[in-house]
Short mmCIF file of C-alpha atoms in Angstrom, two decimals:
data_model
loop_
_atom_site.label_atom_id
_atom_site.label_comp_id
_atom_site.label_asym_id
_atom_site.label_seq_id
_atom_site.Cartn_x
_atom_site.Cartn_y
_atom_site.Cartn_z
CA UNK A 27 10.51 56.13 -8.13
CA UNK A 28 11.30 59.81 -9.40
CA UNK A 29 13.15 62.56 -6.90
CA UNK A 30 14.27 66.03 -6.65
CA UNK A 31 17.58 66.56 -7.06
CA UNK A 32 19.17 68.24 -4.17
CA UNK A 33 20.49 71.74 -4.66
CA UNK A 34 24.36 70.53 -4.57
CA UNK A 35 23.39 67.95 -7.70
CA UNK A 36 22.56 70.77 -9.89
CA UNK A 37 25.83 72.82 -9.44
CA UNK A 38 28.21 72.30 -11.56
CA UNK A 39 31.50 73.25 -9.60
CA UNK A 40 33.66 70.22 -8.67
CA UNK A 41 37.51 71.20 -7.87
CA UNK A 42 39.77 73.35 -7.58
CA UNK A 43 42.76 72.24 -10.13
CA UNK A 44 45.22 75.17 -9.54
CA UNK A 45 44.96 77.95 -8.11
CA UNK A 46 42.37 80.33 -9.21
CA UNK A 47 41.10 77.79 -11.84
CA UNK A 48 37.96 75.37 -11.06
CA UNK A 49 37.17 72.43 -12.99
CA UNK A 50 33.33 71.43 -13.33
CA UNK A 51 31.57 68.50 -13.79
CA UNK A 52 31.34 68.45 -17.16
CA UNK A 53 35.22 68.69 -17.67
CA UNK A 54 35.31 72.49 -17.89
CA UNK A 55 37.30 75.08 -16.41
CA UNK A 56 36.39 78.50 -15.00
CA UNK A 57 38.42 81.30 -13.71
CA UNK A 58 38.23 84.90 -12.72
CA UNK A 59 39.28 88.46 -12.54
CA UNK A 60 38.67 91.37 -10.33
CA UNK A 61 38.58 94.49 -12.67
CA UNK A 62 37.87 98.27 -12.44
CA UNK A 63 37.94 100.72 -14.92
CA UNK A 64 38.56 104.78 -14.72
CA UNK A 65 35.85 107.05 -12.98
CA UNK A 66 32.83 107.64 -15.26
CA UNK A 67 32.55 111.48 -14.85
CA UNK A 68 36.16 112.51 -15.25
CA UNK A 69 37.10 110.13 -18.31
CA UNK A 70 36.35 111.22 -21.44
CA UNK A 71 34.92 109.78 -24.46
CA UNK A 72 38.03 108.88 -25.82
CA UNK A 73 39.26 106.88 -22.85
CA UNK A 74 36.03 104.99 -22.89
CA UNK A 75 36.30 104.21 -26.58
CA UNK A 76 39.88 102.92 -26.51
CA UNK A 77 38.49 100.18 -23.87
CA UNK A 78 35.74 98.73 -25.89
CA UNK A 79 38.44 98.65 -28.31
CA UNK A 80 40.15 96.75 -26.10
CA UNK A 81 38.10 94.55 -24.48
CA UNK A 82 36.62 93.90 -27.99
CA UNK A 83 40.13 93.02 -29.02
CA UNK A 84 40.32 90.22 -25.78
CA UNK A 85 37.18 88.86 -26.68
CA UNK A 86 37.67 88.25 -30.12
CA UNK A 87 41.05 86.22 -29.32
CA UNK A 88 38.59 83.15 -27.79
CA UNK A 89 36.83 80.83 -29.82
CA UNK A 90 34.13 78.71 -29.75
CA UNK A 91 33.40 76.67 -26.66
CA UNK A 92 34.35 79.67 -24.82
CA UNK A 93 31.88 81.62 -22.12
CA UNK A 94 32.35 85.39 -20.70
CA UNK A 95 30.64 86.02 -17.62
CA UNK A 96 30.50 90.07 -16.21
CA UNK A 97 29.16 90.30 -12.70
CA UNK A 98 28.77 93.85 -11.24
CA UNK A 99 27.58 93.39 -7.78
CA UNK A 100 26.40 96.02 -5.28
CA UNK A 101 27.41 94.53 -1.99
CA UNK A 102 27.51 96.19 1.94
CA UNK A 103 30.68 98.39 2.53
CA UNK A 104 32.82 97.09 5.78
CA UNK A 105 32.81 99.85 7.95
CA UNK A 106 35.84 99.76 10.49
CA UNK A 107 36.01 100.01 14.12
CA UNK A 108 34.64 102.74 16.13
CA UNK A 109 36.45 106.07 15.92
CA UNK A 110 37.47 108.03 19.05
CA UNK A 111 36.42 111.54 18.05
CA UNK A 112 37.32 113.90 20.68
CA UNK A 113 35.37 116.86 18.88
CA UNK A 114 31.49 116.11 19.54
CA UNK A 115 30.48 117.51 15.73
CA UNK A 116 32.83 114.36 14.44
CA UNK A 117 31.37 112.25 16.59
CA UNK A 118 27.84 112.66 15.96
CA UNK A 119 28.81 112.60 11.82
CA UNK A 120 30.58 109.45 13.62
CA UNK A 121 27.53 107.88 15.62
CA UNK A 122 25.11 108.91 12.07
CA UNK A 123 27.31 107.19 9.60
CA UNK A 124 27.52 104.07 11.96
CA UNK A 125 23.62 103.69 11.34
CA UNK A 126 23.66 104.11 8.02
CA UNK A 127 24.66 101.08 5.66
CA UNK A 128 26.99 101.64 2.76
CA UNK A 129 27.41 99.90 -0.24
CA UNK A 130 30.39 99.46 -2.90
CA UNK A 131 30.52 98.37 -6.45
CA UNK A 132 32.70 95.67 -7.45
CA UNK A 133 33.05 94.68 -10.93
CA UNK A 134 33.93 90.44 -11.64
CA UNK A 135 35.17 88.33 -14.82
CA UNK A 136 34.94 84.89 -15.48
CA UNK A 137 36.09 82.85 -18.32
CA UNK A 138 34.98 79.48 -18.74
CA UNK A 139 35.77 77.46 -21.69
CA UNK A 140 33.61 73.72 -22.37
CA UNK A 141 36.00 70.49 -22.79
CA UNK A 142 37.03 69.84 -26.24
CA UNK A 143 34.84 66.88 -26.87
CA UNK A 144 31.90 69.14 -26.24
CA UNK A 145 32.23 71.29 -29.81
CA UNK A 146 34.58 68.85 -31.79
CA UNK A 147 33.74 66.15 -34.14
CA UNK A 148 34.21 63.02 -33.54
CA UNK A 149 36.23 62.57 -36.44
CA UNK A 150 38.40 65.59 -36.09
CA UNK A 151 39.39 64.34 -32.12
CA UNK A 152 40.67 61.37 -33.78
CA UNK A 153 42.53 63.06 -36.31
CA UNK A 154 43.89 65.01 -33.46
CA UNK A 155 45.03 61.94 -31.46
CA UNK A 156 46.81 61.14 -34.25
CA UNK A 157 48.85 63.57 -35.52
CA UNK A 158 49.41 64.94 -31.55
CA UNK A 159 49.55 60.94 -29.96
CA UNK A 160 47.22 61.97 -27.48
CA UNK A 161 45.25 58.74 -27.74
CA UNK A 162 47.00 57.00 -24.43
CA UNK A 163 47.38 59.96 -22.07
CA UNK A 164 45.99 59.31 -18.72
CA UNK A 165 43.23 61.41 -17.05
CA UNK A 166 45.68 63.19 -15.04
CA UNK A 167 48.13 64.17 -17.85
CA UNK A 168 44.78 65.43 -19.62
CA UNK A 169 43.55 67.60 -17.29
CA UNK A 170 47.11 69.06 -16.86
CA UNK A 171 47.64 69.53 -20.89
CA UNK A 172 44.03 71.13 -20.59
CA UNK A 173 45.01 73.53 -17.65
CA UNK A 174 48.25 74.09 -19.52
CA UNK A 175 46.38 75.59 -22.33
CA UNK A 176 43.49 77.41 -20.29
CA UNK A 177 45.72 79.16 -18.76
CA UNK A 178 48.03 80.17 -22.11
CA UNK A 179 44.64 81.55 -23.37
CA UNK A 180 43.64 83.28 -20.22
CA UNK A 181 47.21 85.10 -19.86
CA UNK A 182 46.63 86.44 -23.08
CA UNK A 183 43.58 87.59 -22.56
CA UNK A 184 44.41 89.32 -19.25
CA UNK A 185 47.45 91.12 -21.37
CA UNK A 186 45.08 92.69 -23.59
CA UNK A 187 43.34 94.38 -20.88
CA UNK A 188 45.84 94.98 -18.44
CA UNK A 189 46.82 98.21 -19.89
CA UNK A 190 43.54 100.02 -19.94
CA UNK A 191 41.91 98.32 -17.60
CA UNK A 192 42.55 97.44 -13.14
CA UNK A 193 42.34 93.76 -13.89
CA UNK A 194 43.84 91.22 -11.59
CA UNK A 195 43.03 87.54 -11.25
CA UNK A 196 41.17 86.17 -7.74
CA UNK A 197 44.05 85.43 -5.42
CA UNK A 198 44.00 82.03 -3.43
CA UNK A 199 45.04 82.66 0.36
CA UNK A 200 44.98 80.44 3.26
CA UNK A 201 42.04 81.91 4.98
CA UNK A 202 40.41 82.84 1.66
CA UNK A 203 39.83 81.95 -2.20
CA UNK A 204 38.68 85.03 -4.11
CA UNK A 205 37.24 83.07 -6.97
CA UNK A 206 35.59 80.32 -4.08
CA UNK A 207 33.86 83.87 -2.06
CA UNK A 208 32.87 85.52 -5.37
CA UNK A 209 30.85 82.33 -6.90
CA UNK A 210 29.41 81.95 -3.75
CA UNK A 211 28.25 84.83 -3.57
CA UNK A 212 27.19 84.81 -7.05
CA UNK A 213 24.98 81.44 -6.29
CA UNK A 214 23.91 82.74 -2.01
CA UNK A 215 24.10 86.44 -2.09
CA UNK A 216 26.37 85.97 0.84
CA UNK A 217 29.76 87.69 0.99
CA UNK A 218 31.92 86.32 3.17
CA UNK A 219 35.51 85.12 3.07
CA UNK A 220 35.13 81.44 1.98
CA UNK A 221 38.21 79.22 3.14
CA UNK A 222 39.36 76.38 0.22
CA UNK A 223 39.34 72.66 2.04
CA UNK A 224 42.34 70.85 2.55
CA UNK A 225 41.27 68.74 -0.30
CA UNK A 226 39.47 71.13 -2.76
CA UNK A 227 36.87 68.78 -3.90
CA UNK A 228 33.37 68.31 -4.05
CA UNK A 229 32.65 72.37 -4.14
CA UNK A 230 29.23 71.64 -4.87
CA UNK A 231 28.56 70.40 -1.62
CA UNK A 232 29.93 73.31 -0.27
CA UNK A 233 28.62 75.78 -2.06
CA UNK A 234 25.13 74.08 -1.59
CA UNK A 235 21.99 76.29 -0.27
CA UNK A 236 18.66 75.40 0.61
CA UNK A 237 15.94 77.11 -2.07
CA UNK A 238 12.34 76.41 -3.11
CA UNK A 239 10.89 77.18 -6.13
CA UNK A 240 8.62 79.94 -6.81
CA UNK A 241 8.01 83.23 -7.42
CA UNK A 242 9.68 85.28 -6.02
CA UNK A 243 12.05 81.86 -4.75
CA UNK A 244 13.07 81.14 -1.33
CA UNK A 245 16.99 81.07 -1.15
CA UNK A 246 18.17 80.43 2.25
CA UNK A 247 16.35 82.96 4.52
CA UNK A 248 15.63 85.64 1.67
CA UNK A 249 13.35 85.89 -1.35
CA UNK A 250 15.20 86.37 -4.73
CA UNK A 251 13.69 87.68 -8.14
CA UNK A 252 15.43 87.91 -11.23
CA UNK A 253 14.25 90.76 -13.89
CA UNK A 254 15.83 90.00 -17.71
CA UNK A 255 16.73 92.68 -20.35
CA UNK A 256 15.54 92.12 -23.40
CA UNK A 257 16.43 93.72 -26.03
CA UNK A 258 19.15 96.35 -27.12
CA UNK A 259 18.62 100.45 -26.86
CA UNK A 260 18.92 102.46 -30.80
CA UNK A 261 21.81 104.69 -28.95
CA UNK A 262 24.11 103.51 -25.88
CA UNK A 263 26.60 105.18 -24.19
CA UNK A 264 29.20 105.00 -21.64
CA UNK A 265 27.48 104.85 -18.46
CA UNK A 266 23.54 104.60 -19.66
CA UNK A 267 23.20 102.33 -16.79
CA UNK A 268 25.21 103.64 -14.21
CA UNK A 269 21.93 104.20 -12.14
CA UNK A 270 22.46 100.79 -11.21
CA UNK A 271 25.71 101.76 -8.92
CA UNK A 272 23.67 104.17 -7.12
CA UNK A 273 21.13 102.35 -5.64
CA UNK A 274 20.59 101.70 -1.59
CA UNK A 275 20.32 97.97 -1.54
CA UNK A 276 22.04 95.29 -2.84
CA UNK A 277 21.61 94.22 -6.86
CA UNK A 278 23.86 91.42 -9.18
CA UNK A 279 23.83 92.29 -12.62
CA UNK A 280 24.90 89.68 -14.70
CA UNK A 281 25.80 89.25 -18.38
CA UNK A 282 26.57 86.23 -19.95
CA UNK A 283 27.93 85.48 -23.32
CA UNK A 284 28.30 82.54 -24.67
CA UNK A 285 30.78 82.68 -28.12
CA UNK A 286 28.90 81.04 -31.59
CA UNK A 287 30.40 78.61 -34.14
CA UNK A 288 32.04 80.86 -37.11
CA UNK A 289 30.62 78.16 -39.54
CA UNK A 290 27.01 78.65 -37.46
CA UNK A 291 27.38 82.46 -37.18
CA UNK A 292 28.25 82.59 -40.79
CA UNK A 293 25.28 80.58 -42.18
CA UNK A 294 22.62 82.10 -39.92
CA UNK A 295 23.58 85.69 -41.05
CA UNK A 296 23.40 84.30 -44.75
CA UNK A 297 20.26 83.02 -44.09
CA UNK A 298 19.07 86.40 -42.68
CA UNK A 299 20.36 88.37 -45.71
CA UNK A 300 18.65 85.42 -48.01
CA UNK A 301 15.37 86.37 -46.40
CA UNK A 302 15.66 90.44 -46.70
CA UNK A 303 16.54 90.18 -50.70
CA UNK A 304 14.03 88.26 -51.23
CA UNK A 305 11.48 90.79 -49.34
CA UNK A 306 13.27 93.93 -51.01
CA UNK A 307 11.18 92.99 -54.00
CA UNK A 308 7.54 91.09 -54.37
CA UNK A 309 7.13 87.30 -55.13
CA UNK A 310 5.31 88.34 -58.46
CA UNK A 311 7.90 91.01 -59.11
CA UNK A 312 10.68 88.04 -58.94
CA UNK A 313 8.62 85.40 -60.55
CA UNK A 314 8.23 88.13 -63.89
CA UNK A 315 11.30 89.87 -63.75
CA UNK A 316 9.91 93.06 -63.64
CA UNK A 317 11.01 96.24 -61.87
CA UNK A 318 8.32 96.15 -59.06
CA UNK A 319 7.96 98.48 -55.66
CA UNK A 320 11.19 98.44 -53.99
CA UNK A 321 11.04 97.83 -50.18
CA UNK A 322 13.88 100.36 -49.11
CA UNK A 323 13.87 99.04 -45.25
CA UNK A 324 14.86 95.25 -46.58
CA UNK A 325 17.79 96.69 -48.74
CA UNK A 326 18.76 98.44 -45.80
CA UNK A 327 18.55 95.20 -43.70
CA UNK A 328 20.49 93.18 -46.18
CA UNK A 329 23.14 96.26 -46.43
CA UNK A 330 23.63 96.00 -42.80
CA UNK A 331 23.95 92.30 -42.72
CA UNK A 332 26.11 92.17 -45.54
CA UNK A 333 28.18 94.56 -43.21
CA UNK A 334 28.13 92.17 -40.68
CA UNK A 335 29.42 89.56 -42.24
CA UNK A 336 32.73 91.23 -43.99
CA UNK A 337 32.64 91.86 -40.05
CA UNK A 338 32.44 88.20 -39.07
CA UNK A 339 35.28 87.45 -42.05
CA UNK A 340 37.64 89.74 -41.26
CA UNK A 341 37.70 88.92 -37.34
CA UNK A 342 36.68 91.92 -35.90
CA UNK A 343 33.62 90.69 -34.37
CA UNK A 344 32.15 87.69 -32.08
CA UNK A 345 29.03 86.62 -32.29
CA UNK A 346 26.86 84.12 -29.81
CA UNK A 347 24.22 84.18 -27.14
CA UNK A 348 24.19 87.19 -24.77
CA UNK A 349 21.59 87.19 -21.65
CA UNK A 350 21.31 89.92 -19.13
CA UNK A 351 19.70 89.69 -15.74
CA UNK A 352 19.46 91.54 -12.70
CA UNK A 353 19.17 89.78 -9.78
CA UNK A 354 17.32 91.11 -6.47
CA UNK A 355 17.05 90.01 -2.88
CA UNK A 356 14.54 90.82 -0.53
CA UNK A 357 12.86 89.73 3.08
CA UNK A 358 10.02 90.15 2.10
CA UNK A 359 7.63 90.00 -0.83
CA UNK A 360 6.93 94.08 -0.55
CA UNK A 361 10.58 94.36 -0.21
CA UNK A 362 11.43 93.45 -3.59
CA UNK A 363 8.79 93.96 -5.44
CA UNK A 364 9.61 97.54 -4.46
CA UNK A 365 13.06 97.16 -5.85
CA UNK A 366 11.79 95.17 -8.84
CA UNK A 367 10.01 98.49 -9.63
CA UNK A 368 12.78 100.82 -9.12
CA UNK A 369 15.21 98.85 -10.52
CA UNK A 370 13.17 98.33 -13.72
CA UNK A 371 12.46 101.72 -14.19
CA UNK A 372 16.30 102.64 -14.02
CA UNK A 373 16.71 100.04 -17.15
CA UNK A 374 13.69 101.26 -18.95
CA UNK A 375 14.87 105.17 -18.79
CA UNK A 376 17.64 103.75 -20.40
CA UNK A 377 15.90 102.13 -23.49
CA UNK A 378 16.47 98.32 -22.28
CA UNK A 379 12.96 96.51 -21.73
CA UNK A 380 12.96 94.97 -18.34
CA UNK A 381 10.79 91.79 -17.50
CA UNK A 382 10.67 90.45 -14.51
CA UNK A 383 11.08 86.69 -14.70
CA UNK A 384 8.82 83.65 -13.39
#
């Protein structure tokens, strides 16, 4: 007899194993950063290019069996107490601003990287046992070696940004985790502080909320739609979507990127050059050896990914699987399909092709 599984057996999130890092159910372990960068109108060009630099830099120093999560949510400002305006002009600006809901941008990083007997070999982990006599380590001594080096890799990463960018990573109080509130979030759309158990285990549980399927699908009280950009622009630039932090309701956009195999990366460019050449000339120009029509726009193809691959070789780039989605909440189903509208129109003025997803 076949059943659903209940919302809390599809999370991943188990524990928390230190603070600020989660391990899932799967073995892996995920961790996070608050992060801000300079204002967008008074930088210039040269200040944005030296981050991508950088953060291209951090990227590059993780492997496979790594995953880099950006989250910039648009979430309700907290406004403070009332104010006691003795001139009536500030009050009224006062009693006006108190009906009128604010939002703020916040900007969120997580690293996750997948146990190592998820990408190795078989032969290789026993190779590794050993030369490094890891063969008869407990489970506890494991997951500490494996926190251990999470964390070596993380530190470095947050050094490479730390100097161009506002990065910090989630702080764990006692009446609130930072990485616990922003993953909720990220999974409710509710922001609230989010106190860690006593014993910080079975998250998923915790984080649990009630949702049926459909379209748009029923997450706790609210209707949530998620719109996908496919596709890159010809010409980006800093800020082509920075209509996004400007509009009156609340929006997740959320990029995930998921680092490739070197040996994978390598062979499936290779096999995408293979297949240009041989369209540069015709089949009956190859199988003569005669000087046929040459198709300009597959040289050019095979020129670029020759490019990319001294690229790949020489370290200076990363490639994998990179999704972006937008996610909307509404109450009700004219709600957000008005947002779904404006918020797709926003991507599509800047070249991206939004479609919403069902």
């Amino acid at each position: 007899m076949s059943r659903h599984k209940a919302s809390s057996e599809i999370l991943l999130y188990a524990e928390m194993v230190a603070p600020s890092v989660m391990r899932l159910k799967d073995g892996a372990l995920l961790t996070g950063f608050r992060l801000e960068g300079p204002d967008l109108e008074s930088s210039p060009p040269e200040l944005w290019a030296a981050i991508s630099t950088a953060l291209n830099d951090a990227l590059c120093g993780l492997d496979h069996g790594w995953t880099v999560h950006f989250e910039t949510v648009r979430i309700p400002s907290e406004r403070g107490g009332p104010a006691d305006f003795l001139d009536p002009t500030c009050r009224l600006i006062d009693e006006e601003q108190a009906q009128t809901v604010f939002f703020r941008t916040e900007q969120w990083l997580f690293l996750t990287q997948a146990p190592g007997w998820t990408h190795q070999h078989s032969a290789l982990k026993r190779i590794k046992g050993w030369l490094y006599e890891e063969r008869n380590v407990s489970i506890a001594e494991a997951i500490h070696r494996q926190t251990e080096r999470f964390d070596a890799v993380v530190d470095r990463f947050f050094n490479s940004l730390c100097a161009h960018l506002r990065i910090r990573r989630f702080i764990s109080g006692p009446n609130n985790d930072e990485l616990l509130q922003a993953v909720y979030y990220c999974l409710s759309g509710h922001w609230q502080k989010t106190r860690l158990p006593e014993v910080p285990a079975c998250l998923d549980v915790l984080l649990a909320e009630d949702w049926v399927q459909g379209t748009p699908m029923v997450l706790g009280t609210r209707l949530v739609r998620a719109i996908s950009l496919r596709g890159y622009p010809s010409d980006t630039f800093s800020g082509c979507l920075d209509g996004l932090r400007r509009l009156p309701f609340e929006v997740r956009w959320s990029h995930r990127f998921i680092i490739g195999d070197y040996q994978q990366s390598e062979a499936l460019l290779r096999k995408e050059q293979r297949r240009w050449q041989q369209k540069s000339r015709s089949f009956a120009s190859q199988i003569m050896r005669t000087e046929g029509r040459l198709d300009h726009h597959a040289v050019e193809r095979a020129n670029e990914l020759d490019a990319a691959l001294g690229d790949l070789n020489a370290g200076a780039v990363l490639y994998g699987h990179h999704t972006s989605v937008l996610v909307l909440s509404g109450e009700s189903p004219e709600e957000i399909g008005a947002r779904c509208a404006l918020v797709g129109r926003v991507a599509q003025r800047a070249g991206y092709i939004a479609h919403p997803e069902t």
